[in-house]
XYZ file of C-alpha atoms in Angstrom:
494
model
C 26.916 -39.837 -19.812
C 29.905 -40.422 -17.669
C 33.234 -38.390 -17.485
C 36.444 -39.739 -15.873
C 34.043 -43.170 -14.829
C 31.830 -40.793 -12.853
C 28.217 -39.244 -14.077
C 28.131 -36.240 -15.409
C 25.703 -34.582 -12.621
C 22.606 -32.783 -13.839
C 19.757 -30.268 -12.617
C 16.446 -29.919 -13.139
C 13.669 -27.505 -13.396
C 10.062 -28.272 -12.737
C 7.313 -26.027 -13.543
C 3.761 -26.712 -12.831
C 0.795 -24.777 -13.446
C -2.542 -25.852 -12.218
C -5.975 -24.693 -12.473
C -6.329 -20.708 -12.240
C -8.306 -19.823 -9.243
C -11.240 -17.486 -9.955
C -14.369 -16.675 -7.733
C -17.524 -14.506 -8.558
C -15.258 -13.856 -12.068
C -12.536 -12.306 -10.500
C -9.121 -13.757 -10.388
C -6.909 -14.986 -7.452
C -4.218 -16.815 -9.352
C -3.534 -17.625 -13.160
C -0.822 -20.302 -12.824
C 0.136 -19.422 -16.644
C 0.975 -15.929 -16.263
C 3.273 -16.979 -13.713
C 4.421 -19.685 -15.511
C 5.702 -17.740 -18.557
C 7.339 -14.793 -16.131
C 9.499 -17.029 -14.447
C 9.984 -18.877 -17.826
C 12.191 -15.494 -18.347
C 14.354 -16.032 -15.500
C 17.843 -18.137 -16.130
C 18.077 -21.642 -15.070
C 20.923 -21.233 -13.353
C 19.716 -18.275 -11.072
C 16.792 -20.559 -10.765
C 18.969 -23.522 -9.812
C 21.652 -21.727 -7.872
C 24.143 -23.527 -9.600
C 26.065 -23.728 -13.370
C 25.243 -27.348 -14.123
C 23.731 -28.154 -16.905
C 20.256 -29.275 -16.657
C 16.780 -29.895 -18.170
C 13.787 -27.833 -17.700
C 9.853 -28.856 -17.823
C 6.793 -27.095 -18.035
C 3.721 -28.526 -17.312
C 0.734 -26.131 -18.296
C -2.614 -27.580 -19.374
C -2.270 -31.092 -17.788
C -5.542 -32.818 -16.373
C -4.126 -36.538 -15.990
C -2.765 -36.719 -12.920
C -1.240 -40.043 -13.793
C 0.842 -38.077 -16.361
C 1.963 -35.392 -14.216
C 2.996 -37.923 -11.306
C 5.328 -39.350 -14.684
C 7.215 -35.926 -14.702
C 7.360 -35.606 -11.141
C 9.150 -38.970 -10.427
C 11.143 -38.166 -13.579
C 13.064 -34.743 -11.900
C 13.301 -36.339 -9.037
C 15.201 -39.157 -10.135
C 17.846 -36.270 -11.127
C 21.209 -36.477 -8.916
C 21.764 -32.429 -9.427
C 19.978 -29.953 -7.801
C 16.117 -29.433 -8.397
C 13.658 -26.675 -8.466
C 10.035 -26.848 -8.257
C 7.340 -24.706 -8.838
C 4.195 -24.959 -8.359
C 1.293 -22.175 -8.863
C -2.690 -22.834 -9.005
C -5.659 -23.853 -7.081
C -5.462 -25.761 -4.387
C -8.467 -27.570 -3.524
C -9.683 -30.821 -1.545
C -11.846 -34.017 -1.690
C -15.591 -34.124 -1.253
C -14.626 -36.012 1.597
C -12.068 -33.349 2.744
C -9.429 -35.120 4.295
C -6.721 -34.189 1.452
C -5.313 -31.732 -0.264
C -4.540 -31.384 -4.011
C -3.200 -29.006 -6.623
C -6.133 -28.601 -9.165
C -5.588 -29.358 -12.632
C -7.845 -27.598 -15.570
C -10.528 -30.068 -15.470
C -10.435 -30.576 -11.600
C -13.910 -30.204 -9.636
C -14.874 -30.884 -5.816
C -16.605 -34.487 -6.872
C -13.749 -35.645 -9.452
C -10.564 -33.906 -7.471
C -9.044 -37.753 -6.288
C -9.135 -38.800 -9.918
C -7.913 -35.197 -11.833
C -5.932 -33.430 -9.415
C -2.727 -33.813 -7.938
C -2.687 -34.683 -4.443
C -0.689 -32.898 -2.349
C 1.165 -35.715 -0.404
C 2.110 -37.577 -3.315
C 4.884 -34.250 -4.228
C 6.293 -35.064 -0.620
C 6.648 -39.011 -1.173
C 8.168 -38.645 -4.977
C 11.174 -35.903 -3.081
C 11.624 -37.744 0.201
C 14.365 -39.769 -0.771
C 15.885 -36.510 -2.155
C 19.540 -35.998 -1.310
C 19.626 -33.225 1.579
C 20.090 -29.805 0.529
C 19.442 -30.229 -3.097
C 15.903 -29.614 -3.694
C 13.894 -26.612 -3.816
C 9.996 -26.277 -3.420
C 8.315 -23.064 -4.270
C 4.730 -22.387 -4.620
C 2.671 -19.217 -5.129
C -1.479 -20.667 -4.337
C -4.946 -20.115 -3.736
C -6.814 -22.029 -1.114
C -11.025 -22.624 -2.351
C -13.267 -22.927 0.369
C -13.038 -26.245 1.292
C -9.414 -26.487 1.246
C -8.826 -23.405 3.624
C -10.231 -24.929 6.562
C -8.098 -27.993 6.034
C -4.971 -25.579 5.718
C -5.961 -23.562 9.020
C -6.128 -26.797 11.060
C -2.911 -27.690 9.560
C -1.191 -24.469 10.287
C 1.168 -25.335 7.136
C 1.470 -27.154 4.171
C 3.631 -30.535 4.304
C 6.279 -31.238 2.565
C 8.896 -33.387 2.310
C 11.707 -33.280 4.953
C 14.506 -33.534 1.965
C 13.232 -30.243 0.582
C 13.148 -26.600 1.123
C 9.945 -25.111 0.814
C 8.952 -21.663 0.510
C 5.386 -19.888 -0.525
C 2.429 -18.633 0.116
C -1.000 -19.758 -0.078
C -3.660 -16.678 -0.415
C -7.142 -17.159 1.394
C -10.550 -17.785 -0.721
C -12.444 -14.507 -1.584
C -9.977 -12.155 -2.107
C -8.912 -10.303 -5.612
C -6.181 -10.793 -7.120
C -3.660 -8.975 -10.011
C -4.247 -9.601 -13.268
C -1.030 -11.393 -14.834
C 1.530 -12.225 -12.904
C 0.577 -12.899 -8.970
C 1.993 -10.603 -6.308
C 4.635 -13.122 -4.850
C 5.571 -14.759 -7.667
C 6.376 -10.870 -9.376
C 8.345 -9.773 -6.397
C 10.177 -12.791 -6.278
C 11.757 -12.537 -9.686
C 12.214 -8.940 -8.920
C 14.135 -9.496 -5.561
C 15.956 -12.300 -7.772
C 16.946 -9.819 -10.616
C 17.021 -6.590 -8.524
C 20.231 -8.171 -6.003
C 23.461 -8.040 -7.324
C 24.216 -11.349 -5.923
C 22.014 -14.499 -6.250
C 20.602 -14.456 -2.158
C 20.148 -17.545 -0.878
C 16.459 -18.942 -0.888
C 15.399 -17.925 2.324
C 16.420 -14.694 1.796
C 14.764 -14.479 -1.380
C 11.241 -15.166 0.208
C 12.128 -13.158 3.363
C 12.729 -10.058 1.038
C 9.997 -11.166 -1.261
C 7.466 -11.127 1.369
C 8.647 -7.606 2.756
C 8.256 -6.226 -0.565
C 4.805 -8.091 -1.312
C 1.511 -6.478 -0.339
C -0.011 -9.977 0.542
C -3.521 -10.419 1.411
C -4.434 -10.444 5.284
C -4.355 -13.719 6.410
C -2.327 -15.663 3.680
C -0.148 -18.439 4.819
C 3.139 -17.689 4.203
C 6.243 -20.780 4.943
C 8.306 -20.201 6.077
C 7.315 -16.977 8.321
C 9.522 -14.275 8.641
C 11.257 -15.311 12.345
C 12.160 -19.097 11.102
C 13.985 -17.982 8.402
C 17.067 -17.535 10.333
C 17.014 -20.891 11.299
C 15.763 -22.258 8.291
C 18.912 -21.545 6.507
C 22.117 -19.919 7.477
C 23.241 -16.590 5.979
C 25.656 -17.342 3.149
C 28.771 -14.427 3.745
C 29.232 -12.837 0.065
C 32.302 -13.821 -2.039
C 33.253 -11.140 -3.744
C 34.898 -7.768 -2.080
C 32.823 -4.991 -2.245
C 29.910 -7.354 -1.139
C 31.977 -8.330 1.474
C 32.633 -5.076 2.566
C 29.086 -4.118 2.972
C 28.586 -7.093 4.726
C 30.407 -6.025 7.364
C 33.060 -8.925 6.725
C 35.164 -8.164 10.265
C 38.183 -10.525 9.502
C 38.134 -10.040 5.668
C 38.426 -6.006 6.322
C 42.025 -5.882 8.673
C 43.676 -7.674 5.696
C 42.665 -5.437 3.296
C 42.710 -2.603 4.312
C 45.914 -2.442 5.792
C 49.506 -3.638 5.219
C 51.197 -5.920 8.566
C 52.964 -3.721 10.119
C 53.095 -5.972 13.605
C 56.967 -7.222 12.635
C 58.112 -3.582 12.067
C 55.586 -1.027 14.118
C 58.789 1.817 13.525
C 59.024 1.120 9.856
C 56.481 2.891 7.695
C 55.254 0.541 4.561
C 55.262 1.947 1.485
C 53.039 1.876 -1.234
C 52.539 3.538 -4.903
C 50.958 6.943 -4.644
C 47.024 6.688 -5.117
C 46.127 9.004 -8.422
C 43.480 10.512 -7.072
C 41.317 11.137 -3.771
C 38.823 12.961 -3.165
C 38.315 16.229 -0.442
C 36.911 15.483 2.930
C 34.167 18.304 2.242
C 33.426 15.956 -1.105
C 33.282 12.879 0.373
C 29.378 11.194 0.068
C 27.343 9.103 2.756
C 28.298 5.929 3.466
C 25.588 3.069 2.276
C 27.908 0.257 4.328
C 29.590 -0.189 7.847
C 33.317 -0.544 6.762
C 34.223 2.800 4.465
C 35.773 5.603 6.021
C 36.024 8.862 5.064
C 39.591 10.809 4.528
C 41.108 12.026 7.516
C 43.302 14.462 6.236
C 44.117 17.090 2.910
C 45.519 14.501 0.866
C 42.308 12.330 1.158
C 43.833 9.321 2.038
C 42.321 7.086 4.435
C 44.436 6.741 7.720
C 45.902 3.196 8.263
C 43.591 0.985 10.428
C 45.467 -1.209 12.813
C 42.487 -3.381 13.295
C 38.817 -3.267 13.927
C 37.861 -1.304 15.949
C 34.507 0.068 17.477
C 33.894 2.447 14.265
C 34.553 -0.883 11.783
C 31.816 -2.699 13.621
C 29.400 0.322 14.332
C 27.171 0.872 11.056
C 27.888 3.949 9.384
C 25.390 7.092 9.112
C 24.728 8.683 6.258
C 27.412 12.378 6.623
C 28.827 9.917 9.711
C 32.797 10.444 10.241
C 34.657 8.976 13.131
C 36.250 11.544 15.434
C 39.621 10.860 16.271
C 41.310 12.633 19.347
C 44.856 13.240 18.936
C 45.998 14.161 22.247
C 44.899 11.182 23.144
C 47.283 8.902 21.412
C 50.857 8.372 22.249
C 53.453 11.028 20.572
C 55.377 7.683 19.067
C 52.113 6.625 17.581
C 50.816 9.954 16.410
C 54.376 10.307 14.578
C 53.431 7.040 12.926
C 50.435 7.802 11.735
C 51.786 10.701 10.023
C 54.029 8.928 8.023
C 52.034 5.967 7.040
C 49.088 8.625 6.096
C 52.026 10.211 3.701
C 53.300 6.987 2.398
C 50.480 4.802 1.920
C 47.515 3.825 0.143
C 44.912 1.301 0.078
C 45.384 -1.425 -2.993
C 43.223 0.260 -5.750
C 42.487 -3.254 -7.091
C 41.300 -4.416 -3.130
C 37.881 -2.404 -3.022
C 35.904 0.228 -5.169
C 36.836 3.580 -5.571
C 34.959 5.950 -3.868
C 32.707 6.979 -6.504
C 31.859 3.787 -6.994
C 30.412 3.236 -3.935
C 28.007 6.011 -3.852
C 25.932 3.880 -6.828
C 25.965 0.931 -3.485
C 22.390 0.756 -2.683
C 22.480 0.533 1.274
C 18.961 -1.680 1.278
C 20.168 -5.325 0.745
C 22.715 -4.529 4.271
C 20.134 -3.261 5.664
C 17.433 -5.749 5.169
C 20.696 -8.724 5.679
C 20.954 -7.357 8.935
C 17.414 -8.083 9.850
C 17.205 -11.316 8.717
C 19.879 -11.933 10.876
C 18.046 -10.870 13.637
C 19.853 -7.474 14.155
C 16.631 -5.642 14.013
C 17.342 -2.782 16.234
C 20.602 -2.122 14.142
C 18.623 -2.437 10.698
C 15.938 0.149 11.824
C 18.128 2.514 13.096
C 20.351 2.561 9.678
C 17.039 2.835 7.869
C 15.699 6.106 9.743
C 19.018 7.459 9.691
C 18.717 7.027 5.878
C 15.333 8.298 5.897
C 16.278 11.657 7.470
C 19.343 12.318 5.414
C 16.694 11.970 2.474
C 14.300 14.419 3.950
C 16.961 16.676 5.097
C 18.576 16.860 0.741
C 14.780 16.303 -0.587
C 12.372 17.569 1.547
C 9.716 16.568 3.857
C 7.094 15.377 0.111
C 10.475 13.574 -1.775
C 9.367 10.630 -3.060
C 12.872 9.068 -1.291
C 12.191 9.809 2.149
C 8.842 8.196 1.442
C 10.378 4.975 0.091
C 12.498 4.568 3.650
C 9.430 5.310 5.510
C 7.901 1.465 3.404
C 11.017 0.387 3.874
C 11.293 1.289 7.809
C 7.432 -0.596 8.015
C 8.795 -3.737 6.276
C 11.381 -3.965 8.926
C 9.309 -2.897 11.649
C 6.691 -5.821 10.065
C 9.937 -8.139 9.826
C 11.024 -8.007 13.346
C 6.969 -8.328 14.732
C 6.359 -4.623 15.533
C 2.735 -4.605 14.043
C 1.865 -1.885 15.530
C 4.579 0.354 14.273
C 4.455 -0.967 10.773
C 0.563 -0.209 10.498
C 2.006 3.101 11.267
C 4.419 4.070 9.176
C 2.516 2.314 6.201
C -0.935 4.719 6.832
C 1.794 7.319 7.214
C 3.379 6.111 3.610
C 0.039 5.696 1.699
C -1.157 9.213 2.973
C 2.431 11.103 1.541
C 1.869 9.230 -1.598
C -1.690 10.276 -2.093
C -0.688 13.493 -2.086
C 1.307 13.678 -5.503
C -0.184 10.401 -6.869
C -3.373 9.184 -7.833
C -5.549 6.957 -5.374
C -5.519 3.929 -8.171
C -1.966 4.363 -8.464
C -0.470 0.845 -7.791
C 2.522 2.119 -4.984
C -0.755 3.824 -3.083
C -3.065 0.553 -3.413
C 0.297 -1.901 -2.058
C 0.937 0.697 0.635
C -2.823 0.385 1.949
C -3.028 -3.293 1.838
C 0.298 -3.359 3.644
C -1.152 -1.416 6.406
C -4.540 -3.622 6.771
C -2.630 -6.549 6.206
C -0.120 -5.354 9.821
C -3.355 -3.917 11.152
C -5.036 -7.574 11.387
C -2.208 -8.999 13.209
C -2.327 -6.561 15.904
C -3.460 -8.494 19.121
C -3.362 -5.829 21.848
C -6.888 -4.118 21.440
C -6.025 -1.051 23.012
C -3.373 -0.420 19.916
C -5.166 -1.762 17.313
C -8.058 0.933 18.228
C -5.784 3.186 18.106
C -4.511 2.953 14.626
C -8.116 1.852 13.124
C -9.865 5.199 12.438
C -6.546 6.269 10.353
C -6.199 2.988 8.492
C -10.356 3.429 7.285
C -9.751 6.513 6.731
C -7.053 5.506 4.053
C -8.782 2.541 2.775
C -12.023 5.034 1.869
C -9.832 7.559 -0.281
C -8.943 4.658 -2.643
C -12.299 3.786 -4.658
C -10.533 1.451 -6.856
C -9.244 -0.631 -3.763
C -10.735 -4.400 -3.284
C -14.145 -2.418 -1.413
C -13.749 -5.758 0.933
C -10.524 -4.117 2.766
C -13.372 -1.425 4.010
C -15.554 -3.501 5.130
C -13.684 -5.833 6.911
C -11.408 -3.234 8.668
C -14.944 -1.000 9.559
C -16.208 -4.667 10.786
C -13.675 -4.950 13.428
C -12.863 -1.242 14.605
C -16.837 -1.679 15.427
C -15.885 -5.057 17.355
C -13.064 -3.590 18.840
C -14.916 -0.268 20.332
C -17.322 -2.563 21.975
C -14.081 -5.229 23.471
C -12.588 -4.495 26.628
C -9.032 -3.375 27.096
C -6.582 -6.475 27.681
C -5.510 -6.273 30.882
């Protein structure tokens, strides 16, 4: 089709679900359950974009030849393209390749029935940049593991963007929809704007209780330079963003022709009492200053508009140390004006903000220190209006551990997740599934701890968790026993 003498551009949507991985009748991966879940998710969100396009599934196949048909066939689309792929991935009885499994796929007939790997990264390398998509939720069998370990990745074409994870042989996984794939249409559903793709796997792999070991692309530090953070479009987003420029011109009139001349503005209808006033889930709102409950004017950002706010946080303000001319000013502006009510949210509006997408933005942009302070100041206003047991100052203590696991403090995550598991088993049951994520969470930070002197330190409380949950995987005992018994007998690192 052509429109105006150019072609109408299109997207596509690529959905491919291999061979389920199962060992010892217990499931890793069923590629179908997947498959229909993010069936429910809109193409566009998908996509990232409002073209109009086509969508494939592929569930069942075992011709390769066919498949490869399909594949050449949405790549050949000039839109944008998303593929997913979930299943088994498995190797040659030669092992020297890897391939996606298909349902009739063994070790002896895997060059003739399955897919191999490489051939994805041929069909997409003459991709346009920027337009293509890769996403894959796997499980590695036992010959293809070794393969991926020496490989430290899994390649792809240059052209595309990949992102996934690839879940070691032998472990258990859910039944229905797999862990990453879940959280990843819940992160995609659950953010009131469509986050780019890297920060859709960054916050997908926070929020995902992911086996210890599994290979996860990209890892949590290359994100940033993966792909740069996209600044929201809309104002309130903005706002919370911490938009510096966009905040001066809305939140004030330009007064810099006519500093004597007061600007005025129509009367706000309403405002609420300083002693009414909620926390502040963003860096940019202010509290009111004074009985009328309008905000004072803000002649440009200053160290407050940059600082992250607190929840119960106001900004003191000295008088007698401003000039008399300005203080004058100030009074009449704070008499005369208001903000635009059509500019930004009322405040009651902005107490339904939920603070964690800012505060999980800021780490991915590698403001860790910022994003962990926010989050325990959060935490403690929710212990100080629910209590020490709330089930709220529990959630910022996971959410404290996935930053503290985002930035590469190990040690502290393991931490705060043993501490998290142990408040929940007190008011839940031990097969309750926020328990069972917060204990494979812990083992999972536990394993990556390298200094043996910490990692001895937080063993005997990590078993200790892992032996009040019956219904846990029994092999997260016995390989976390295993190595607090290797690490007793290793000598401190110097």
């Amino acid at each position: 089709m052509q429109i105006n003498g150019a072609e109408q551009r299109r997207g596509h949507v690529l959905m491919i679900a291999g061979d389920s991985a199962t060992r010892r009748r217990t499931v890793q991966v069923l590629p179908s359950e997947n498959l229909a879940a993010l069936s429910m998710v809109p193409v566009s969100a998908l996509l990232e974009s409002s073209l109009p396009s086509d969508t494939t599934y592929l569930d069942g196949l075992h011709d390769q030849n066919a498949l490869l048909v399909r594949l050449r066939a949405a790549a050949a689309t000039p839109g944008p393209l998303f593929v997913y792929l979930s299943g088994r991935l498995t190797t040659d009885r030669r092992g020297q390749q890897l391939y996606l499994a298909l349902s009739r796929t063994t070790t002896s007939t895997a060059r003739y029935t399955a897919l191999p790997w490489e051939w994805l990264g041929i069909e997409l390398r003459t991709r346009p940049q920027g337009l293509t998509t890769v996403v894959f939720d796997l499980a590695a069998d036992k010959g293809a593991w070794p393969l991926l370990k020496e490989y430290g990745t899994l390649p792809a074409s240059t052209a595309a963007k990949v992102f996934g994870v690839v879940t070691p042989p032998g472990f258990v996984g859910d039944e229905g929809v797999s862990t990453y794939t879940r959280h990843w249409i819940e992160q995609l559903r659950r953010s009131p704007e469509r986050p780019t793709n890297a920060r859709l796997h960054a916050f997908t792999v926070s929020a995902a209780a992911l086996p210890p070991g599994a290979l996860v692309l990209p890892r949590a530090p290359e994100i940033a330079a993966y792909e740069p953070v996209r600044q929201p479009t809309s104002n309130a987003p903005r706002g919370l963003a911490g938009d510096a420029p966009f905040l001066p011109h809305h939140r004030r009139a330009d007064v810099s022709a006519e500093p004597d001349r007061p600007v005025r503005h129509p009367a706000p209808d309403h405002a609420l009492a300083p002693d009414q006033q909620p926390p502040q889930p963003g860096p940019v709102f202010r509290p009111p200053a004074g009985p009328s409950g309008t905000p004072p004017p803000v002649p440009g950002p200053t160290d407050d508009d940059r600082r992250p706010a607190m929840p119960g946080h106001r900004p003191r303000t000295d008088p007698a140390r401003q000039p008399a001319r300005a203080r004058q000013r100030d009074i009449v502006v704070q008499q005369q004006t208001a903000p635009a009510p059509s500019l930004l949210p009322a405040p009651t509006a902005l107490v339904a903000q939920d603070p964690r997408p800012h505060i999980h933005a800021l780490a991915q942009a590698g403001r860790h220190t910022e994003a962990a302070l926010l989050a325990q100041m959060w935490e403690q206003h929710a212990l100080q209006t629910g209590g020490f047991d709330s089930p709220l100052a529990t959630q910022w203590v996971e959410i404290r551990a996935d930053l503290a696991k985002m930035s590469g403090n190990f040690m502290l995550a393991t931490q705060l997740w043993i501490g998290a598991g142990q408040a929940r088993l007190v008011r839940q049951s031990p097969d309750a599934p926020e328990v069972l994520s917060a204990a494979k969470s812990a083992h999972y930070c536990w394993t990556q701890l390298r200094d043996v002197a910490k990692a001895r330190e937080c063993g005997p409380d990590l078993v200790s968790l892992l032996r009040a949950l019956p219904s846990l995987d029994r092999r997260h005992l016995t390989v976390a026993q295993q190595r607090l018994e290797f690490l007793h007998g290793a000598p401190d690192e110097s």
